[in-house]
Amino acid sequence: MNIKPLADRVVIKMVEAEETTKSGIILAGSAKEKPSVAEVVAVGNGGIVDGKEVTMELKVGDKVLISKYAGTEVKLDGEEYTILRQSDVLAVVE
Amino acid sequence: MNIKPLADRVVIKMVEAEETTKSGIILAGSAKEKPSVAEVVAVGNGGIVDGKEVTMELKVGDKVLISKYAGTEVKLDGEEYTILRQSDVLAVVE
Amino acid sequence: MNIKPLADRVVIKMVEAEETTKSGIILAGSAKEKPSVAEVVAVGNGGIVDGKEVTMELKVGDKVLISKYAGTEVKLDGEEYTILRQSDVLAVVE
Amino acid sequence: MNIKPLADRVVIKMVEAEETTKSGIILAGSAKEKPSVAEVVAVGNGGIVDGKEVTMELKVGDKVLISKYAGTEVKLDGEEYTILRQSDVLAVVE
Amino acid sequence: MNIKPLADRVVIKMVEAEETTKSGIILAGSAKEKPSVAEVVAVGNGGIVDGKEVTMELKVGDKVLISKYAGTEVKLDGEEYTILRQSDVLAVVE
Amino acid sequence: MNIKPLADRVVIKMVEAEETTKSGIILAGSAKEKPSVAEVVAVGNGGIVDGKEVTMELKVGDKVLISKYAGTEVKLDGEEYTILRQSDVLAVVE
Amino acid sequence: MNIKPLADRVVIKMVEAEETTKSGIILAGSAKEKPSVAEVVAVGNGGIVDGKEVTMELKVGDKVLISKYAGTEVKLDGEEYTILRQSDVLAVVE
């Protein structure tokens, strides 16, 4: 099964947040807004979105930081994914 | 009876969400926002919507993921449909 | 007496929603948002609305689906009508 | 004394809503939104309003339907008027 | 002391609202929104405001009707003034 | 230490509001919105802000009236300043 | 590990706010909105953001003042960072 996000959306697979790691990324404990690291698994085609040209900068395999409240969660073949707009992706972790 | 959605709207027929399937799509259990898979049964003509040119990318028969709170429910000949804007469709499942 | 809606508005006459019909349109029972079928009885001229060109696609006699919360109700010669913008009309039923 | 509304505003004099008339316009009893019939007594010059060209279609003497919550009430020489934008006028009654 | 309002703002001096006058303007008693008559005492230069060209139509000495909740009150040399945008002025009373 | 505000922002130093002065500016006692007089101590470069060209009209040393709730307070070398957008400045007092 | 913020975002490292310093910047004690000084550690590429060209004026190493509620906090290798849009940066401290 294959998901193709529409317009400027991407599908990401959340990486489980561990409370403490030696050198990895750890989500801030702030209750206000908990960002999460995730891997991009599908990317839309961009194009004209809400009347504005959008170029997709993200590609499959990118590790990204997103705000936890961004996007919509879906379950596919037993695994959880999140679909969100590229503009809701905060940063790429290289 | 035939529904023709206006502008950038599509009519979809929701697929009943099953709690657990072997390999199908399962809606996330999150109370926050429950997306649903659905089949497109009618597509508007697009055109100028709110002053912006909109091209319809969806076609009848597409399987789509939508946010559960998107759109308006209608009943036609005893079956429930949802009418929503193409921009509220998250992804196509192929 | 004659109503001429301004700009991109249409006047519709609501069809009484019946709970169950054999093959007609039935409003969804959802408390969230109850759409209604209605007949268009008057159509504005369109033109520039909020700085954007609007072409009226609806015509008198069209059967339309609208969200129940859209528009403003008026009573004329003892009958209830609703005035709403064309963009609040979800679909035409043919 | 003379009121000249600015920009795309009109001044209207509300017609007292009667609960029941034989063949007149009666305001819907809905608590949600009660429209009113009124007569236009002054019209602004239109022009550029919020960066967009607005042409005044209404003229003094027009009978109009407005949403009861639209506009601002003023009292002039003992009579009540309402000042509102032309775009808040729903329809002209001919 | 001299106030020069910025952009599309004007400074007005409120006229005390009297409950009843023989032939003057009286504010509506509605608790919803009480407009007031005022005299323009200073006018900004207009120009580009929020990306849009604004021409000042008001001039010092104009008697205007404004919504009571519009603008910001200031006290200068013991007298109260209100600074508001020209677009918040409802009408000129001639 | 030196603050350079970004884009269309200015840094102002609030003038302590005195309850009563013989001929100075006094803040209105209204609990709704208390404007304040202040002196401009730094000015941004303007330029393209949110897609629109902004020219800075304020200069260091200007006495300005602002709404008390506008901007963000900062403390520098023991003194309080406020950073706000030029469009939140109501008027210049000459 | 390396963070590359997308579009018009920057990554900043908050400087711990000390209640009182002899000559440094101190955050205002106002509960309303507490700005913070921070150092820029990564800068996005700018470009077309929400349909508008954005040029990045900030560079790595800049000391900036931001509103405390702006942006999203992340933890990287045990240190806290904040990702926010350049337009949410109030000023550069030189």
XYZ file of C-alpha atoms in Angstrom:
658
model
C 0.000 0.000 0.000
C 1.200 3.411 -0.996
C 0.261 6.929 0.198
C 0.687 9.893 -2.129
C 0.167 13.137 -0.196
C -1.607 15.950 -2.065
C -0.149 19.357 -2.873
C 2.472 20.550 -0.362
C 1.995 17.727 2.111
C 4.502 15.145 3.273
C 4.024 11.849 5.088
C 6.406 11.255 7.969
C 7.007 8.376 10.329
C 7.560 9.555 13.876
C 10.664 8.361 15.646
C 9.755 7.242 19.146
C 10.827 9.911 21.572
C 13.180 8.586 24.223
C 13.359 10.571 27.413
C 17.134 10.434 27.613
C 19.708 9.362 25.091
C 23.475 9.753 25.134
C 23.810 11.901 22.044
C 20.567 11.752 20.141
C 17.809 14.278 19.766
C 15.548 14.536 22.744
C 12.173 16.209 22.690
C 11.841 19.164 25.000
C 9.828 18.315 28.091
C 7.825 21.500 27.812
C 4.131 20.819 27.978
C 3.543 23.813 25.738
C 4.646 22.374 22.440
C 6.603 19.148 22.061
C 8.478 18.870 18.753
C 9.407 15.455 17.403
C 11.970 14.069 15.042
C 10.618 12.039 12.136
C 11.586 10.527 8.806
C 9.964 11.607 5.574
C 8.379 8.625 3.781
C 6.377 10.331 1.032
C 6.316 13.791 -0.545
C 3.579 15.595 -2.509
C 4.136 17.301 -5.838
C 3.886 20.886 -4.595
C 2.619 23.204 -7.317
C 0.000 25.893 -6.778
C -1.216 25.684 -3.193
C -3.755 28.268 -2.051
C -2.811 30.364 -5.082
C 0.935 30.292 -4.382
C 3.695 28.289 -6.066
C 5.237 25.812 -3.614
C 8.447 23.915 -4.355
C 9.013 20.764 -2.350
C 12.404 20.939 -0.644
C 11.976 17.780 1.400
C 12.715 14.339 -0.022
C 12.048 10.796 1.119
C 14.549 9.811 3.781
C 15.029 13.301 5.258
C 15.097 13.445 9.038
C 12.915 16.339 10.148
C 11.862 18.168 13.266
C 8.171 18.991 13.539
C 5.907 20.473 16.133
C 4.027 17.638 17.817
C 0.667 19.302 17.212
C 1.231 19.663 13.470
C -0.503 17.405 10.999
C -2.904 14.474 11.116
C -2.064 10.973 12.307
C -2.919 7.926 10.199
C -2.265 4.218 10.702
C -1.124 2.153 7.735
C -0.426 -1.592 7.939
C -0.163 -1.255 11.692
C 2.269 1.645 11.754
C 1.525 5.268 12.610
C 2.296 8.071 10.195
C 1.625 11.798 10.199
C 0.566 13.840 7.188
C 1.418 17.543 7.330
C 2.276 20.494 5.129
C 5.913 21.109 4.271
C 5.585 24.542 5.873
C 4.881 22.838 9.206
C 8.282 21.136 9.110
C 10.651 23.179 11.276
C 14.055 21.864 10.241
C 16.016 19.076 8.612
C 18.483 17.232 10.836
C 21.574 16.162 8.914
C -29.972 10.890 -8.407
C -26.717 12.664 -9.084
C -24.653 15.128 -7.013
C -22.409 17.639 -8.756
C -20.205 19.398 -6.197
C -19.502 23.093 -6.809
C -16.087 24.634 -7.430
C -13.219 22.756 -5.766
C -15.374 20.325 -3.814
C -15.465 16.541 -4.039
C -18.037 14.057 -2.789
C -16.616 11.033 -1.019
C -18.103 7.902 0.446
C -16.553 7.009 3.757
C -15.187 3.510 4.176
C -16.290 2.133 7.523
C -13.369 2.255 9.894
C -12.555 -1.144 11.357
C -10.697 -1.135 14.612
C -8.217 -3.821 13.541
C -7.514 -5.311 10.156
C -4.688 -7.585 9.048
C -3.192 -5.283 6.459
C -5.667 -2.548 5.757
C -5.680 1.079 6.749
C -6.712 1.670 10.308
C -7.705 5.031 11.652
C -5.499 6.313 14.438
C -7.160 5.993 17.825
C -6.168 9.489 18.794
C -9.102 11.457 20.063
C -7.476 14.595 18.695
C -8.145 14.128 15.022
C -9.322 10.889 13.432
C -8.591 10.665 9.687
C -10.628 8.342 7.502
C -10.170 6.583 4.217
C -12.824 7.220 1.603
C -13.613 6.822 -2.079
C -14.202 9.771 -4.356
C -17.631 9.533 -6.032
C -17.966 12.984 -7.607
C -15.614 15.855 -8.422
C -16.303 19.555 -9.003
C -15.022 21.509 -11.983
C -12.422 23.565 -10.110
C -11.832 26.899 -11.788
C -11.549 30.201 -9.939
C -12.168 29.579 -6.265
C -11.855 32.538 -3.885
C -9.959 34.379 -6.639
C -7.443 31.591 -7.245
C -7.251 29.062 -10.071
C -7.793 25.526 -8.742
C -7.099 22.413 -10.832
C -8.838 19.254 -9.711
C -6.285 16.496 -9.214
C -8.694 13.978 -7.755
C -10.863 11.769 -9.928
C -13.821 9.483 -9.301
C -12.624 6.198 -7.843
C -9.604 7.620 -6.001
C -9.106 6.291 -2.487
C -8.324 9.219 -0.227
C -7.377 9.974 3.351
C -9.214 12.863 4.958
C -9.384 14.406 8.379
C -12.567 13.209 10.073
C -13.672 16.739 10.885
C -13.368 17.958 7.313
C -16.440 18.508 5.173
C -20.186 18.175 5.552
C -22.097 14.912 5.734
C -25.109 14.251 3.501
C -27.354 11.222 3.071
C -28.371 10.177 -0.436
C -30.635 7.200 -1.161
C -29.868 5.873 2.290
C -26.083 6.136 2.092
C -23.859 8.694 3.785
C -21.509 10.886 1.811
C -19.216 13.750 2.713
C -18.687 16.895 0.645
C -15.387 18.680 1.173
C -12.860 20.829 -0.617
C -10.055 19.120 -2.501
C -7.588 21.005 -0.296
C -8.993 19.136 2.723
C -7.978 15.808 1.212
C -4.700 14.760 2.807
C -3.475 12.021 0.488
C -4.377 9.494 -2.165
C -3.884 5.839 -1.251
C -2.798 3.793 -4.257
C -42.881 40.891 -4.150
C -39.449 40.149 -5.548
C -36.054 39.649 -3.880
C -32.865 40.428 -5.773
C -29.851 39.181 -3.836
C -26.734 41.353 -3.986
C -23.366 40.319 -5.424
C -22.641 36.570 -5.149
C -25.689 35.712 -3.068
C -28.556 33.398 -3.922
C -31.997 33.021 -2.365
C -33.085 29.457 -1.747
C -36.254 27.852 -0.465
C -35.550 25.031 1.911
C -37.150 21.685 1.213
C -38.558 20.276 4.424
C -36.251 17.540 5.624
C -38.044 14.238 6.048
C -36.464 11.781 8.387
C -36.853 8.801 6.030
C -37.802 8.606 2.400
C -37.659 5.698 0.033
C -35.262 7.187 -2.465
C -34.997 10.893 -1.715
C -32.246 12.898 -0.123
C -32.216 12.670 3.632
C -30.280 15.040 5.839
C -27.621 13.373 7.919
C -28.690 13.038 11.539
C -25.345 14.305 12.758
C -25.734 17.046 15.291
C -22.459 18.523 14.091
C -23.584 19.994 10.826
C -26.885 19.223 9.135
C -26.919 19.982 5.386
C -30.203 20.607 3.625
C -31.523 20.344 0.119
C -33.098 23.487 -1.292
C -34.280 25.090 -4.512
C -32.726 28.245 -5.876
C -35.354 30.985 -6.316
C -33.198 34.037 -7.032
C -29.587 34.637 -8.062
C -27.390 37.720 -7.682
C -25.378 39.230 -10.529
C -21.947 38.158 -9.285
C -19.258 40.551 -10.441
C -16.453 41.842 -8.238
C -16.960 40.507 -4.732
C -14.348 41.368 -2.120
C -11.985 42.320 -4.953
C -12.411 39.040 -6.844
C -14.425 38.292 -9.987
C -17.261 35.878 -9.195
C -19.279 34.159 -11.917
C -22.673 32.843 -10.886
C -22.931 29.163 -11.792
C -26.245 28.593 -10.101
C -29.543 29.408 -11.775
C -33.140 29.628 -10.636
C -34.613 26.151 -10.271
C -31.367 24.401 -9.317
C -31.687 21.907 -6.488
C -28.777 22.478 -4.116
C -27.238 21.042 -0.984
C -26.186 23.557 1.639
C -24.847 23.414 5.126
C -27.700 24.136 7.542
C -25.730 26.843 9.310
C -25.007 28.776 6.128
C -26.869 31.936 5.273
C -29.590 34.073 6.811
C -33.250 33.138 7.030
C -35.969 35.529 5.840
C -39.735 35.213 5.651
C -41.521 36.529 2.563
C -45.300 36.337 2.098
C -45.425 33.702 4.800
C -42.740 31.434 3.382
C -39.199 30.989 4.672
C -36.200 31.584 2.470
C -32.472 31.588 3.056
C -30.010 34.050 1.541
C -26.431 32.831 1.249
C -23.330 33.196 -0.853
C -22.887 30.916 -3.847
C -19.620 29.700 -2.279
C -21.643 28.310 0.657
C -23.558 26.025 -1.691
C -21.979 22.574 -1.516
C -23.391 20.837 -4.561
C -26.102 20.750 -7.168
C -28.381 17.709 -7.183
C -29.428 16.749 -10.694
C -29.016 67.508 9.421
C -27.364 65.256 6.857
C -25.298 62.072 7.186
C -22.785 61.151 4.505
C -21.490 57.610 5.067
C -17.816 57.010 4.264
C -16.479 54.629 1.629
C -18.718 51.614 0.979
C -21.188 52.312 3.779
C -24.897 53.028 3.542
C -27.315 54.496 6.058
C -30.604 52.678 6.359
C -33.792 53.274 8.312
C -35.146 50.072 9.793
C -38.758 49.226 9.104
C -40.425 48.093 12.305
C -40.775 44.340 12.181
C -44.359 43.227 12.632
C -44.886 39.727 13.869
C -47.568 38.904 11.305
C -48.724 40.696 8.207
C -51.039 39.534 5.491
C -48.604 39.800 2.629
C -45.638 41.788 3.829
C -42.144 40.711 4.715
C -41.885 39.191 8.144
C -38.625 38.627 9.940
C -37.873 34.996 10.642
C -38.448 34.148 14.281
C -35.172 32.304 14.492
C -33.148 33.409 17.467
C -30.002 32.641 15.492
C -29.999 35.550 13.108
C -32.929 37.911 12.545
C -32.786 39.791 9.209
C -34.680 43.033 8.809
C -36.109 45.009 5.961
C -34.978 48.619 5.740
C -34.904 51.609 3.435
C -31.672 53.139 2.209
C -31.474 56.834 3.163
C -27.841 57.655 2.318
C -25.083 56.025 0.273
C -21.297 56.428 0.421
C -19.130 57.116 -2.610
C -17.504 53.691 -2.784
C -14.060 53.895 -4.338
C -11.003 52.062 -2.993
C -11.975 50.263 0.201
C -9.343 48.143 1.892
C -7.337 48.228 -1.335
C -10.215 47.065 -3.546
C -12.435 49.046 -5.923
C -16.026 49.064 -4.676
C -18.921 50.273 -6.815
C -22.064 51.293 -4.974
C -25.041 49.394 -6.376
C -27.509 50.615 -3.801
C -29.297 53.953 -4.113
C -31.423 56.062 -1.820
C -34.932 54.628 -1.593
C -33.951 50.990 -2.119
C -35.723 48.542 0.171
C -33.115 46.121 1.494
C -32.845 43.018 3.624
C -30.013 42.993 6.142
C -28.881 40.732 8.905
C -30.013 42.231 12.219
C -26.517 42.049 13.688
C -24.914 43.966 10.837
C -23.917 47.589 11.222
C -24.023 50.231 13.924
C -27.133 51.974 15.188
C -27.300 55.779 15.413
C -30.080 58.157 16.446
C -30.601 61.323 14.414
C -33.315 63.879 15.214
C -35.062 61.258 17.281
C -35.082 58.511 14.685
C -32.932 55.399 14.618
C -30.705 54.580 11.682
C -28.152 51.889 10.982
C -24.843 52.415 9.192
C -23.382 49.343 7.518
C -21.244 48.291 4.598
C -22.930 47.605 1.270
C -21.493 44.073 1.416
C -23.575 43.438 4.553
C -26.763 44.074 2.631
C -28.241 40.716 1.651
C -30.774 41.624 -0.998
C -32.922 44.329 -2.532
C -36.680 43.857 -2.323
C -38.425 45.201 -5.401
C 1.271 70.721 22.109
C 0.474 69.102 18.780
C -0.460 65.529 17.808
C 0.283 64.240 14.327
C -1.398 60.865 13.786
C 0.533 58.308 11.716
C -0.588 56.822 8.417
C -4.386 56.590 8.013
C -5.241 57.667 11.551
C -7.222 60.683 12.684
C -7.514 62.330 16.089
C -11.026 63.213 17.148
C -12.522 64.991 20.126
C -15.646 63.277 21.378
C -18.774 65.345 21.770
C -20.427 64.532 25.080
C -23.443 62.373 24.397
C -26.610 63.869 25.850
C -29.411 61.485 26.557
C -32.070 63.666 24.930
C -31.803 66.751 22.792
C -34.452 68.554 20.834
C -32.918 68.164 17.423
C -29.353 66.994 17.855
C -27.768 63.637 17.347
C -28.374 61.220 20.166
C -26.459 58.015 20.647
C -28.564 54.900 20.411
C -29.253 53.372 23.808
C -28.345 49.914 22.570
C -25.857 48.248 24.862
C -24.494 46.398 21.838
C -22.571 49.155 20.167
C -22.872 52.847 21.023
C -21.701 55.193 18.247
C -20.631 58.740 19.067
C -20.397 62.001 17.247
C -17.014 63.679 17.302
C -14.989 66.439 15.683
C -11.802 65.735 13.741
C -8.856 67.665 15.216
C -5.900 66.093 13.377
C -5.472 63.946 10.266
C -2.600 61.655 9.213
C -0.950 61.770 5.818
C -2.414 58.513 4.499
C -0.104 56.919 1.956
C 0.719 53.200 1.844
C -0.957 51.503 4.816
C -0.595 47.755 5.118
C 0.478 47.658 1.474
C -2.514 49.630 0.194
C -2.764 53.266 -0.920
C -5.018 55.207 1.437
C -6.288 58.712 0.625
C -7.458 60.786 3.559
C -10.987 62.032 2.926
C -11.490 63.533 6.349
C -10.247 66.985 7.246
C -9.899 68.954 10.451
C -13.271 70.264 11.583
C -15.363 67.420 10.117
C -18.131 66.171 12.395
C -18.022 62.373 12.312
C -19.917 59.387 13.638
C -17.788 56.581 15.019
C -18.406 53.344 16.798
C -17.737 53.859 20.505
C -15.393 50.882 20.654
C -13.175 52.122 17.837
C -9.807 53.693 18.504
C -7.672 54.490 21.511
C -8.340 57.244 24.023
C -5.649 59.745 24.984
C -5.658 62.784 27.277
C -3.907 65.961 26.136
C -3.769 69.127 28.231
C -6.654 67.814 30.261
C -8.943 66.965 27.379
C -9.788 63.523 26.037
C -9.176 62.583 22.435
C -9.510 59.381 20.466
C -7.084 58.183 17.801
C -8.530 55.825 15.220
C -8.162 54.773 11.609
C -10.137 56.661 8.977
C -11.747 53.348 8.002
C -13.297 53.173 11.494
C -15.170 56.412 10.882
C -18.724 55.551 9.871
C -20.021 58.804 8.424
C -19.616 62.548 8.205
C -22.466 64.664 9.560
C -22.943 67.823 7.544
C 25.155 47.981 24.361
C 23.097 48.695 21.270
C 19.725 47.327 20.043
C 18.951 47.270 16.331
C 15.281 46.398 15.784
C 14.484 44.203 12.772
C 12.307 45.193 9.823
C 9.570 47.719 10.674
C 10.141 47.691 14.417
C 11.158 50.562 16.657
C 12.522 50.593 20.202
C 10.928 53.131 22.496
C 11.534 54.220 26.058
C 8.316 54.751 27.973
C 7.806 58.059 29.704
C 6.432 57.472 33.180
C 2.754 58.344 33.190
C 1.874 60.936 35.796
C -1.685 60.979 36.982
C -2.072 64.737 36.722
C 0.125 67.357 35.144
C -0.542 70.984 34.462
C -0.145 70.855 30.708
C 1.429 67.546 29.782
C -0.018 64.443 28.233
C -1.944 62.265 30.618
C -2.952 58.699 29.898
C -6.681 58.141 29.801
C -7.918 56.377 32.910
C -9.949 53.930 30.873
C -9.233 50.361 31.874
C -9.956 49.363 28.271
C -6.789 50.489 26.605
C -4.214 52.794 28.179
C -2.022 54.609 25.642
C 1.378 55.908 26.653
C 3.780 58.553 25.467
C 7.291 57.373 24.711
C 10.511 58.402 23.022
C 11.927 56.523 20.051
C 15.474 55.289 20.785
C 16.106 52.961 17.810
C 14.503 52.403 14.421
C 14.621 49.382 12.089
C 15.470 49.591 8.412
C 11.975 48.930 7.104
C 12.058 47.272 3.691
C 9.862 44.335 2.675
C 7.786 43.289 5.665
C 5.294 40.484 5.172
C 5.573 41.018 1.421
C 4.906 44.766 1.583
C 7.312 47.701 1.278
C 7.484 49.637 4.542
C 9.155 53.044 4.822
C 10.186 54.097 8.304
C 8.688 57.499 9.098
C 9.793 57.569 12.710
C 13.260 58.673 13.737
C 15.264 58.536 16.933
C 14.082 61.246 19.339
C 10.446 61.313 18.166
C 7.873 61.513 20.967
C 5.143 59.003 20.191
C 1.811 57.829 21.514
C 1.317 54.077 21.591
C -1.306 51.734 22.874
C -0.117 50.286 26.178
C -0.699 46.721 25.041
C 1.387 47.082 21.896
C 4.842 45.594 21.660
C 7.164 43.612 23.900
C 8.971 44.948 26.941
C 12.722 44.431 27.389
C 15.163 45.586 30.052
C 18.565 46.900 28.967
C 21.208 48.116 31.438
C 18.501 48.457 34.037
C 16.068 50.470 31.961
C 12.842 49.277 30.389
C 12.207 49.559 26.679
C 9.433 48.409 24.396
C 9.913 46.980 20.918
C 6.960 47.344 18.589
C 6.082 47.737 14.922
C 5.874 51.241 13.471
C 2.257 50.498 12.528
C 1.446 50.153 16.244
C 2.519 53.735 16.864
C -0.598 55.917 16.951
C 0.792 59.411 16.622
C 3.808 61.666 16.942
C 3.597 64.451 19.517
C 5.411 67.560 18.376
C 24.563 16.495 14.476
C 23.407 19.453 12.440
C 20.049 21.259 12.188
C 19.120 23.081 8.995
C 15.966 25.160 9.548
C 13.543 25.350 6.634
C 12.505 28.505 4.789
C 12.618 31.671 6.942
C 13.356 29.909 10.212
C 16.367 30.290 12.468
C 17.649 28.106 15.297
C 18.658 29.991 18.407
C 20.195 28.989 21.709
C 18.590 30.789 24.620
C 20.842 32.629 27.013
C 19.796 31.882 30.571
C 17.942 34.867 31.939
C 19.494 36.180 35.120
C 17.260 38.191 37.364
C 19.782 40.942 37.947
C 23.069 41.724 36.264
C 25.253 44.788 36.517
C 25.118 45.815 32.887
C 23.683 42.964 30.890
C 20.257 42.538 29.331
C 17.600 41.519 31.770
C 14.245 40.114 30.790
C 11.305 42.223 31.849
C 9.515 40.729 34.820
C 6.145 41.271 33.217
C 4.070 38.136 33.255
C 2.453 39.274 30.020
C 5.245 38.547 27.597
C 8.832 37.769 28.603
C 11.382 38.404 25.848
C 14.721 36.617 25.913
C 18.147 37.178 24.496
C 19.565 34.353 22.408
C 22.328 33.495 19.973
C 21.605 32.422 16.420
C 23.136 28.993 15.702
C 21.560 28.143 12.323
C 19.738 30.077 9.608
C 17.365 28.877 6.874
C 17.726 29.797 3.216
C 14.757 32.171 3.052
C 13.252 32.261 -0.439
C 9.531 32.183 -1.173
C 7.666 31.791 2.103
C 3.878 31.822 1.987
C 4.102 33.332 -1.492
C 6.431 36.174 -0.460
C 10.168 36.586 -1.025
C 12.037 36.551 2.298
C 15.695 37.547 2.607
C 17.506 36.284 5.680
C 19.086 39.209 7.513
C 20.231 37.197 10.512
C 23.478 35.241 10.515
C 25.015 32.648 12.797
C 26.449 34.323 15.888
C 23.960 37.213 16.030
C 22.654 38.031 19.495
C 18.908 38.495 19.243
C 15.943 39.463 21.360
C 12.849 37.333 20.934
C 9.489 37.084 22.576
C 9.560 34.137 24.966
C 6.426 32.625 23.481
C 7.768 32.621 19.933
C 8.954 29.432 18.297
C 9.260 25.794 19.250
C 11.748 24.342 21.707
C 13.925 21.348 20.765
C 16.672 19.506 22.645
C 19.808 18.490 20.758
C 22.713 16.605 22.392
C 21.407 17.678 25.752
C 21.061 21.375 25.001
C 17.864 23.318 24.402
C 17.299 25.284 21.232
C 14.377 27.211 19.832
C 13.295 27.236 16.181
C 11.366 30.301 15.055
C 10.697 32.475 12.025
C 13.018 35.402 11.374
C 9.961 37.678 11.574
C 9.522 36.641 15.212
C 12.951 38.036 16.074
C 12.481 41.494 17.576
C 15.957 42.966 17.427
C 19.673 42.301 17.125
C 21.803 43.312 20.097
C 25.226 44.544 18.994
